[in-house]
Amino acid sequence: MPTNFTVVPVEARADGGQDEGPEQTEAPGPPEGGEPNCPSQGDGNPGENSPFIGSVDVDGERAFERKSMALFEEEMDSNPMVSSLLNKLANYTNLSQGVVEHEEAEDSRRRQAKSPRMGTLIGVYLPCLQNILGVILFLRLTWIVGAAGVLESFLIVSMCCTCTMLTAISMSAIATNGMVPAGGSYYMISRSLGPEFGGAVGLCFYLGTTFAGAMYILGTIEIFLTYISPSAAIVRAEGAGGEATALLHNMRVYGTCTLALMATVVFVGVKYVNKLALVFLACVVLSILAIYAGVVKTAFDPPDIPICLLGNRTLSRRSFDVCAKVHATNNGSATTALWGLFCNGSTASISCDQYFAQNNVTEIQGIPGVVSGVLLDNLWSAYADKGVFVEKKGVPSVPVPEESRASGLPYVLTDITTYFTMLVGIYFPSVTGIMAGSNRSGDLKDAQKSIPSGTILAIVTTSFIYLSCIVLFGACIEGVILRDKFGEALQGNLVIGMLAWPSPWVIVIGSFFSTCGAGLQSLTGAPRLLQAIARDGIIPFLQVFGHGKANGEPTWALLLTALICETGILIASLDSVAPILSMFFLMCYMFVNLACALQTLLRTPNWRPRFKYYHWTLSFLGMSLCFALMFICSWYYALCAMLIAGCIYKYIEYRGAEKEWGDGIRGLSLNAARYALLHVEHGPLHTKNWRPQVLVLVNLNAERCVKHPRLLSFTSQLKAGKGLTIVGSVLEGTFLDQHVEARQAEENIRALMGTEKAKGFCQLVVSSSLRDGMSHLIQSAGLGGMKHNTVLMAWPEAWKREDSPFSWKNFVDTVRDTTAAQQALLVAKNVDLFPQNQERFSDGHIDVWWIVHDGGLLMLLPFLLRQHKVWRRCQMRIFTVAQVHDNSIQMKKDLQTFLYHLRISAEVEVVEMVENDISAFTYERTLVMEQRSQMLRQMRLSKTEQEREAQLIHDRNTISHSAVAAKTQAPCALDKVQMTWTKEKLVAEKYRNKDTSVSGFKDLFSLKPEWGSLDQSNVRRMHTAVKLNGVVLDKSQDAQLVLLNMPGPPRNRQGDENYMEFLEVLTEGLNRVLLVRGSGREVVTIYS
């Protein structure tokens, strides 16, 4: 096959003219003498509505395309040409229209404004750096090193940084798998894991961001009240030991005021926050540089920072200056302020604290320097309980008997109990903030390039800073100072500030502004995240928070964020708030890793990340590490966070709007379904696992709605959400003509299934005839091992009407189809009288008439129905029929034993049906049936033949009725006596010979000669139907539901119309009837 071809200009003239230059690139006008080209309506979907087609010069481009690509003009109405598509993608800014609903307006405004895009450094690296380095570094890292030691602190930081690095790798893979619109991490999780996980994790991320705002505000107030202006405290300590309580109250008061101020700033305008972002970032960078400069300075010029020890106990320098018991004066020696704190007077005879009297006061250097060798002393942990003295190891101390630690003595005490897992929970918030770059994805020049490189580089940088600071703090600072959380031994100065150069105020002021900035950013980002979730519409009660000011600012979301943030501020302890937000962030990171691992393992065709340095094992390791860290930090907080996420997940699943986002959970479900189907396919289902997998055949009216909605109500009551349910229907016609109606009918059926809580699938077939369509559904509905084994349909109430003469034929053929397919059949008669799901039967019976064995289906169905609230209070009764030669007493005992082994509770009754003579009513009913059958058969003839045959039948019936009326002028009472065979007559006539019996029938036939020509098999069937109907009416007329064995259709297809009459007579006078025909296999077993 030749592969060479020539590319020629499509606008080349037929005479071989040359290209006329750039001006020919314009779209040509309409042909000369022709009408202007205008877009064709096509199939009603104009192509310019496509999100990839620009609106500029559409008419000209269309005319050109239609001339040069006439072969594809049908497709061009709904699909863009490749040139138009590529042109649109080349000018792609953020996302195509309609991809994400809640970003449409913001994206259009962003494109119109044409704001400058940010690169990797400004857009990702520096924001991540600013968010990661924050309050924990300045206020708690030295304390963590002192309590856990250098080695365990190194382990804590390594675990947390490894967790964020693995999460960043997974996030980079997701972020580079297509355009990530504004919404960042929430968008990535929700579109990868579906609306349920997305909403649950999105709200957890929102709560984490909100509590982070509370933590930053508490850090700001702690710096202000402890290190900048302690005199600004409003609540004063009452008595000795009340400082901690007073500090908490002050934190609440100042924190609430600060929150109100920050919320006002955010409400007025985010632009002010963005303008201050560079200032806050500069504070962080300068503070880090000051720390490293101070460490370098300690190598050759350690600062003079004396620490006062009493024995080996560290003393607080807030209330005294001289670290000595006495000091020299002009007149000798005098006691110091320290003496006054431990003794009652200034003379030697006054009693002093026993420990103070027996131990010396010494001074050591708080920051001996990086070359002092103090690193070896700080390698190991020094965990302690709450209220324990901060003691220096290796210093001589004279122990004293157990004392009551009198409050008011200037000791440095531990304020909380410290242990490894608690420190992990406090530290982890310091490594959060890795999502700052992805949250700005809509403002980046190239998000797919900037997010991976900027985020990973920021994590590497901050990890180096944290790890190096741990080593340097352990190498430079004395252990008792590291464990002094609030710098009491340093006269209330910030520990890390005393290490910095050139001044401690660099760290104090820098940390103050950096925590302020972080708090403002949290209050800015959290409401927008909540607004994005609300606008997605997956959580109905949050939709009010999707609204805001005219410019789109989330006012209501900001109000809710401030209220939640206030709860964190009322806790008032940074050490208590930090583990809370650690849970929410860890859960978010865990699901980011899960999303990446899931997409990688499923190998979905759309999973093509540009970032190649990922693997599902890394994502799985990151997910496992996040899960482990949750329980390491706090197992009860972890359980609470998981419970919150689980409740949100179930709420979205139950009430939330259904979204199709192409998520990985849907792909996982498909793979799991495929695996399960292949596994089920291996062999037939065991009797113990059998349950009715129902195909519900429904009829549609002219509006394409279900005629009998209560058939679906009964289905949901029977299934109770278990097993397979397929609702099938047939539209008559061809698919090309009826595909729009078929789609509308499917939507109507699905809507009704949702209303009736019938969980299952809808399958609608367009067929040339209703008969063929029903047959196709019975044969092909389902997939693999998940195929139906039971067919449920409504009784054709209109089978006698002349306007639907063939409904009985379709019904009988469907019965035959189910028998051939070895499927059970359930026919609901008077289905419109069946209860709805909201109804409740307070009492009553479900009566089962067990005539022939059907595999136990008759007994299983009432048991399943009674699991539903509608039928729960109904009692089950089982009736069986005994013939003359049967032992009814033994039958009842055997049936009770059988039900006992089946673990089914039911009343048992055996009904004796004596063989009696056939009544005149039976003959008359059979005659009417055969006349109707003859009429129905004639309906299949041509129109002329139909009219002639109908007239003949009418004339013959008129003549016969007239003859009978002339012969039977006797009173009606006599007819009833003469035409009915009673039980006494049967006993008297039982032993007469056959000839006498035959003559008796001849006497009966003399009453109405037409009876003698009836088919005796039809007479016998009608006799059975009439007798059984009378017994059922006598026993079960008041039952809430009657289940009957459904007789099979005749082998001779000529008698199908008679079969319908038999069933009609059998169920006459009953309100709710379910005719049951088994599949030929056992469905219940007595074995476990």
Coordinates of C-alpha atoms in Angstrom, one line a residue, residues 649-1003:
Y649 CA -18.5 10.9 54.1
K650 CA -21.8 9.1 55.0
Y651 CA -23.8 12.4 54.9
I652 CA -22.5 13.2 51.4
E653 CA -23.2 9.7 50.3
Y654 CA -26.7 9.9 51.7
R655 CA -27.8 13.5 51.0
G656 CA -25.1 15.0 48.8
A657 CA -25.4 15.7 45.1
E658 CA -24.1 13.1 42.8
K659 CA -21.0 14.2 40.9
E660 CA -19.2 12.5 38.1
W661 CA -15.6 13.7 38.3
G662 CA -13.8 10.7 36.8
D663 CA -12.4 10.0 40.3
G664 CA -10.2 7.1 41.3
I665 CA -12.8 5.6 43.6
R666 CA -15.1 5.0 40.7
G667 CA -12.2 3.3 38.8
L668 CA -11.4 1.2 41.9
S669 CA -15.1 0.2 42.2
L670 CA -15.1 -0.8 38.5
N671 CA -11.9 -3.0 39.1
A672 CA -13.4 -4.5 42.2
A673 CA -16.6 -5.2 40.4
R674 CA -14.7 -6.8 37.5
Y675 CA -12.8 -9.0 39.9
A676 CA -15.9 -10.0 41.8
L677 CA -17.8 -10.7 38.6
L678 CA -15.0 -12.9 37.3
H679 CA -14.9 -14.7 40.6
V680 CA -18.7 -15.3 40.8
E681 CA -18.6 -16.6 37.2
H682 CA -16.7 -19.7 38.2
G683 CA -19.6 -21.8 39.4
P684 CA -23.3 -21.8 40.2
L685 CA -24.6 -20.1 43.3
H686 CA -25.1 -22.3 46.3
T687 CA -28.5 -22.6 47.8
K688 CA -27.4 -20.9 51.0
N689 CA -26.4 -17.8 49.0
W690 CA -29.5 -17.7 46.8
R691 CA -31.6 -14.6 47.0
P692 CA -33.9 -13.2 44.4
Q693 CA -31.9 -11.1 41.9
V694 CA -34.9 -9.3 40.4
L695 CA -35.5 -8.1 36.9
V696 CA -38.6 -5.8 37.2
L697 CA -40.4 -5.4 33.9
V698 CA -42.4 -2.1 34.0
N699 CA -44.7 -0.6 31.4
L700 CA -44.5 3.1 30.4
N701 CA -47.4 5.4 29.6
A702 CA -47.5 8.0 26.9
E703 CA -45.4 10.4 28.9
R704 CA -42.6 7.8 29.2
C705 CA -43.4 7.4 33.0
V706 CA -43.9 4.1 34.8
K707 CA -47.5 3.0 34.9
H708 CA -47.4 1.2 38.2
P709 CA -44.9 3.0 40.6
R710 CA -45.9 0.7 43.4
L711 CA -44.2 -2.2 41.6
L712 CA -40.9 -0.5 42.5
S713 CA -42.1 0.1 46.1
F714 CA -42.8 -3.6 46.4
T715 CA -39.3 -4.3 44.9
S716 CA -37.6 -2.2 47.5
Q717 CA -39.6 -3.9 50.2
L718 CA -38.6 -7.3 48.9
K719 CA -35.0 -6.5 48.4
A720 CA -34.2 -4.1 51.3
G721 CA -31.2 -2.9 49.4
K722 CA -29.6 -6.3 49.1
G723 CA -28.8 -8.2 45.9
L724 CA -29.3 -7.2 42.4
T725 CA -32.2 -5.2 41.0
I726 CA -32.7 -4.3 37.4
V727 CA -35.6 -2.3 36.3
G728 CA -36.3 -3.0 32.6
S729 CA -38.7 -1.6 30.1
V730 CA -39.3 -1.7 26.3
L731 CA -40.0 1.1 23.9
E732 CA -41.5 0.1 20.6
G733 CA -39.8 1.4 17.5
T734 CA -36.2 1.8 16.2
F735 CA -33.3 3.1 18.3
L736 CA -32.4 5.8 15.7
D737 CA -35.9 7.2 16.0
Q738 CA -36.4 6.7 19.7
H739 CA -33.0 7.3 21.3
V740 CA -34.1 10.7 22.7
E741 CA -37.3 9.2 24.2
A742 CA -35.3 6.3 25.5
R743 CA -33.0 8.6 27.3
Q744 CA -35.9 10.5 28.8
A745 CA -37.6 7.3 29.9
E746 CA -34.4 6.1 31.6
E747 CA -34.2 9.4 33.5
N748 CA -37.8 9.0 34.6
I749 CA -37.3 5.4 35.7
R750 CA -34.1 6.4 37.7
A751 CA -35.9 9.3 39.3
L752 CA -38.7 6.9 40.4
M753 CA -36.2 4.4 41.6
G754 CA -34.6 7.1 43.8
T755 CA -38.0 8.1 45.1
E756 CA -39.0 4.5 45.9
K757 CA -35.5 3.7 47.3
A758 CA -35.1 0.8 44.9
K759 CA -31.4 0.5 44.6
G760 CA -30.3 -1.0 41.4
F761 CA -29.9 -0.4 37.7
C762 CA -32.1 0.7 34.8
Q763 CA -32.0 -1.1 31.4
L764 CA -34.3 0.1 28.7
V765 CA -34.5 -1.6 25.3
V766 CA -35.8 -0.1 22.1
S767 CA -37.3 -2.9 20.0
S768 CA -39.5 -3.4 17.0
S769 CA -42.1 -5.1 19.1
L770 CA -42.8 -5.3 22.8
R771 CA -42.7 -9.0 22.7
D772 CA -39.1 -9.2 21.3
G773 CA -38.0 -6.5 23.7
M774 CA -39.2 -8.4 26.8
S775 CA -37.5 -11.5 25.5
H776 CA -34.3 -9.6 25.0
L777 CA -34.3 -8.3 28.5
I778 CA -35.0 -11.7 30.0
Q779 CA -32.1 -13.2 28.0
S780 CA -29.5 -10.5 28.3
A781 CA -30.1 -8.3 31.3
G782 CA -27.2 -8.4 33.9
L783 CA -23.6 -9.2 33.4
G784 CA -21.7 -12.4 34.1
G785 CA -22.5 -13.8 37.5
M786 CA -24.6 -10.8 38.3
K787 CA -27.6 -11.8 36.3
H788 CA -31.2 -11.9 37.5
N789 CA -32.8 -15.1 38.5
T790 CA -36.3 -13.8 39.1
V791 CA -38.6 -11.7 37.0
L792 CA -41.2 -9.4 38.6
M793 CA -44.0 -8.0 36.6
A794 CA -47.5 -6.6 37.0
W795 CA -50.7 -8.5 36.0
P796 CA -52.0 -7.1 32.7
E797 CA -55.3 -5.6 34.0
A798 CA -56.4 -4.6 30.5
W799 CA -56.0 -8.0 28.8
K800 CA -59.7 -8.2 28.2
R801 CA -60.0 -4.8 26.6
E802 CA -60.5 -4.6 22.8
D803 CA -58.0 -1.7 22.5
S804 CA -55.1 -3.9 23.7
P805 CA -56.0 -7.4 22.4
F806 CA -52.5 -8.8 22.5
S807 CA -51.3 -7.9 26.0
W808 CA -52.3 -11.4 27.1
K809 CA -50.2 -12.8 24.4
N810 CA -47.1 -10.9 25.5
F811 CA -47.8 -11.9 29.1
V812 CA -48.1 -15.6 28.3
D813 CA -45.0 -15.6 26.1
T814 CA -43.1 -13.8 28.9
V815 CA -44.1 -16.6 31.3
R816 CA -42.8 -19.1 28.8
D817 CA -39.5 -17.2 28.4
T818 CA -38.9 -17.2 32.1
T819 CA -39.5 -20.9 32.3
A820 CA -37.2 -21.6 29.4
A821 CA -34.5 -19.4 31.0
Q822 CA -35.0 -21.3 34.3
Q823 CA -35.9 -18.1 36.1
A824 CA -38.5 -17.6 38.8
L825 CA -41.5 -15.4 38.0
L826 CA -43.5 -13.1 40.4
V827 CA -46.7 -11.6 39.1
A828 CA -48.3 -8.8 41.2
K829 CA -52.0 -8.6 40.7
N830 CA -53.8 -5.4 41.8
V831 CA -50.4 -3.9 42.2
D832 CA -51.9 -0.4 42.6
L833 CA -53.3 -1.6 46.0
F834 CA -49.8 -2.6 47.3
P835 CA -48.5 -0.5 50.1
Q836 CA -46.0 2.3 49.7
N837 CA -42.7 2.4 51.6
Q838 CA -44.2 5.0 54.0
E839 CA -47.1 2.8 55.0
R840 CA -47.0 0.4 58.0
F841 CA -49.2 -2.6 58.6
S842 CA -49.9 -2.8 62.3
D843 CA -51.3 -6.3 62.1
G844 CA -52.6 -8.8 59.5
H845 CA -51.3 -11.9 57.8
I846 CA -49.2 -12.9 54.8
D847 CA -50.9 -16.0 53.5
V848 CA -49.0 -18.6 51.5
W849 CA -50.9 -21.1 49.5
W850 CA -48.5 -23.9 48.8
I851 CA -50.1 -26.1 46.2
V852 CA -47.1 -27.5 44.4
H853 CA -43.4 -27.5 45.4
D854 CA -41.5 -24.7 43.8
G855 CA -38.1 -25.0 45.4
G856 CA -39.1 -23.1 48.6
L857 CA -39.5 -19.7 46.9
L858 CA -43.0 -19.3 48.4
M859 CA -41.6 -19.7 51.9
L860 CA -38.6 -17.5 51.3
L861 CA -40.5 -14.5 49.9
P862 CA -42.6 -13.8 53.0
F863 CA -39.5 -14.1 55.2
L864 CA -37.7 -11.5 53.1
L865 CA -40.8 -9.2 53.0
R866 CA -41.0 -9.3 56.8
Q867 CA -37.5 -7.8 57.1
H868 CA -39.0 -4.5 55.8
K869 CA -40.8 -2.1 58.1
V870 CA -44.0 -2.2 56.0
W871 CA -44.6 -5.9 56.6
R872 CA -42.7 -6.4 59.9
R873 CA -45.8 -6.8 62.1
C874 CA -47.6 -9.2 59.7
Q875 CA -47.8 -12.8 60.7
M876 CA -47.0 -15.6 58.2
R877 CA -49.5 -18.4 57.5
I878 CA -49.0 -21.3 55.3
F879 CA -51.9 -23.2 53.7
T880 CA -51.5 -26.4 51.8
V881 CA -54.1 -28.6 50.1
A882 CA -54.9 -32.2 51.0
Q883 CA -56.6 -34.5 48.6
V884 CA -59.0 -37.3 49.5
H885 CA -56.4 -39.9 49.8
D886 CA -54.0 -37.7 51.9
N887 CA -53.5 -37.8 55.7
S888 CA -54.1 -34.1 56.6
I889 CA -52.9 -34.5 60.2
Q890 CA -49.6 -36.1 59.2
M891 CA -49.2 -33.4 56.5
K892 CA -49.5 -30.7 59.1
K893 CA -46.9 -32.3 61.4
D894 CA -44.5 -32.8 58.5
L895 CA -44.9 -29.2 57.3
Q896 CA -44.4 -27.8 60.9
T897 CA -41.2 -29.9 61.2
F898 CA -40.0 -28.7 57.8
L899 CA -40.6 -25.0 58.8
Y900 CA -38.8 -25.6 62.1
H901 CA -35.7 -26.9 60.3
L902 CA -35.9 -23.9 57.9
R903 CA -35.9 -21.5 60.9
I904 CA -39.1 -19.9 59.6
S905 CA -42.0 -19.0 62.0
A906 CA -45.4 -19.5 60.6
E907 CA -48.9 -20.9 61.3
V908 CA -49.7 -24.0 59.4
E909 CA -53.1 -25.1 58.2
V910 CA -54.0 -28.0 55.9
V911 CA -57.1 -27.4 53.8
E912 CA -59.0 -30.5 52.6
M913 CA -60.4 -30.3 49.1
V914 CA -62.9 -33.1 48.4
E915 CA -63.5 -34.1 44.8
N916 CA -67.0 -32.9 44.1
D917 CA -69.0 -32.7 40.9
I918 CA -68.5 -29.8 38.5
S919 CA -71.0 -27.0 39.0
A920 CA -73.1 -25.3 36.4
F921 CA -71.2 -22.1 37.2
T922 CA -68.0 -23.8 36.1
Y923 CA -69.5 -24.8 32.8
E924 CA -71.0 -21.4 32.1
R925 CA -67.7 -19.7 33.0
T926 CA -65.9 -22.1 30.6
L927 CA -68.4 -21.4 27.9
V928 CA -67.9 -17.6 28.2
M929 CA -64.1 -18.2 28.2
E930 CA -64.1 -20.2 25.0
Q931 CA -66.4 -17.7 23.3
R932 CA -64.0 -14.9 24.2
S933 CA -61.1 -17.0 23.1
Q934 CA -62.7 -17.6 19.7
M935 CA -63.3 -13.9 19.4
L936 CA -59.6 -13.1 20.2
R937 CA -58.4 -15.7 17.7
Q938 CA -60.5 -14.0 15.0
M939 CA -58.9 -10.7 15.8
R940 CA -55.7 -11.9 14.1
L941 CA -57.5 -12.3 10.7
S942 CA -57.8 -9.6 8.0
K943 CA -60.2 -6.7 8.6
T944 CA -62.9 -8.2 6.3
E945 CA -62.6 -11.6 7.9
Q946 CA -62.7 -10.0 11.4
E947 CA -66.0 -8.3 10.7
R948 CA -67.5 -11.4 9.1
E949 CA -66.4 -13.8 11.8
A950 CA -67.4 -11.4 14.6
Q951 CA -70.9 -11.2 13.1
L952 CA -71.2 -15.0 12.8
I953 CA -70.1 -15.5 16.4
H954 CA -72.6 -12.8 17.6
D955 CA -75.5 -14.4 15.6
R956 CA -74.7 -17.9 16.8
N957 CA -74.5 -16.8 20.5
T958 CA -77.8 -14.9 20.1
I959 CA -79.6 -17.9 18.8
S960 CA -78.2 -20.3 21.4
H961 CA -79.1 -17.9 24.3
S962 CA -82.6 -17.6 22.9
A963 CA -83.1 -21.4 22.7
V964 CA -81.8 -21.9 26.3
A965 CA -84.1 -19.1 27.6
A966 CA -87.1 -20.8 26.0
K967 CA -86.2 -24.2 27.5
T968 CA -85.5 -22.9 31.0
Q969 CA -88.6 -21.1 32.1
A970 CA -88.5 -22.6 35.5
P971 CA -87.8 -20.4 38.6
C972 CA -84.2 -19.4 39.4
A973 CA -84.2 -21.2 42.7
L974 CA -84.9 -24.5 40.9
D975 CA -82.0 -23.8 38.5
K976 CA -79.6 -23.3 41.4
V977 CA -80.7 -26.6 43.0
Q978 CA -80.6 -28.6 39.8
M979 CA -77.3 -27.2 38.5
T980 CA -75.1 -27.5 41.6
W981 CA -73.5 -30.8 42.8
T982 CA -73.4 -30.8 46.6
K983 CA -71.2 -32.8 48.9
E984 CA -74.1 -35.0 50.0
K985 CA -74.9 -35.8 46.4
L986 CA -71.2 -36.7 45.8
V987 CA -71.2 -39.2 48.7
A988 CA -74.5 -40.8 47.5
E989 CA -73.3 -41.0 43.9
K990 CA -69.7 -42.0 44.6
Y991 CA -70.1 -45.7 44.1
R992 CA -72.4 -45.7 41.1
N993 CA -71.1 -47.1 37.9
K994 CA -69.6 -45.1 35.2
D995 CA -72.6 -45.3 32.9
T996 CA -74.9 -43.8 35.5
S997 CA -72.4 -41.0 36.0
V998 CA -72.3 -40.3 32.3
S999 CA -76.1 -40.2 32.1
G1000 CA -76.1 -37.7 34.9
F1001 CA -73.8 -35.4 33.0
K1002 CA -76.1 -35.8 30.0
D1003 CA -78.9 -34.6 32.1

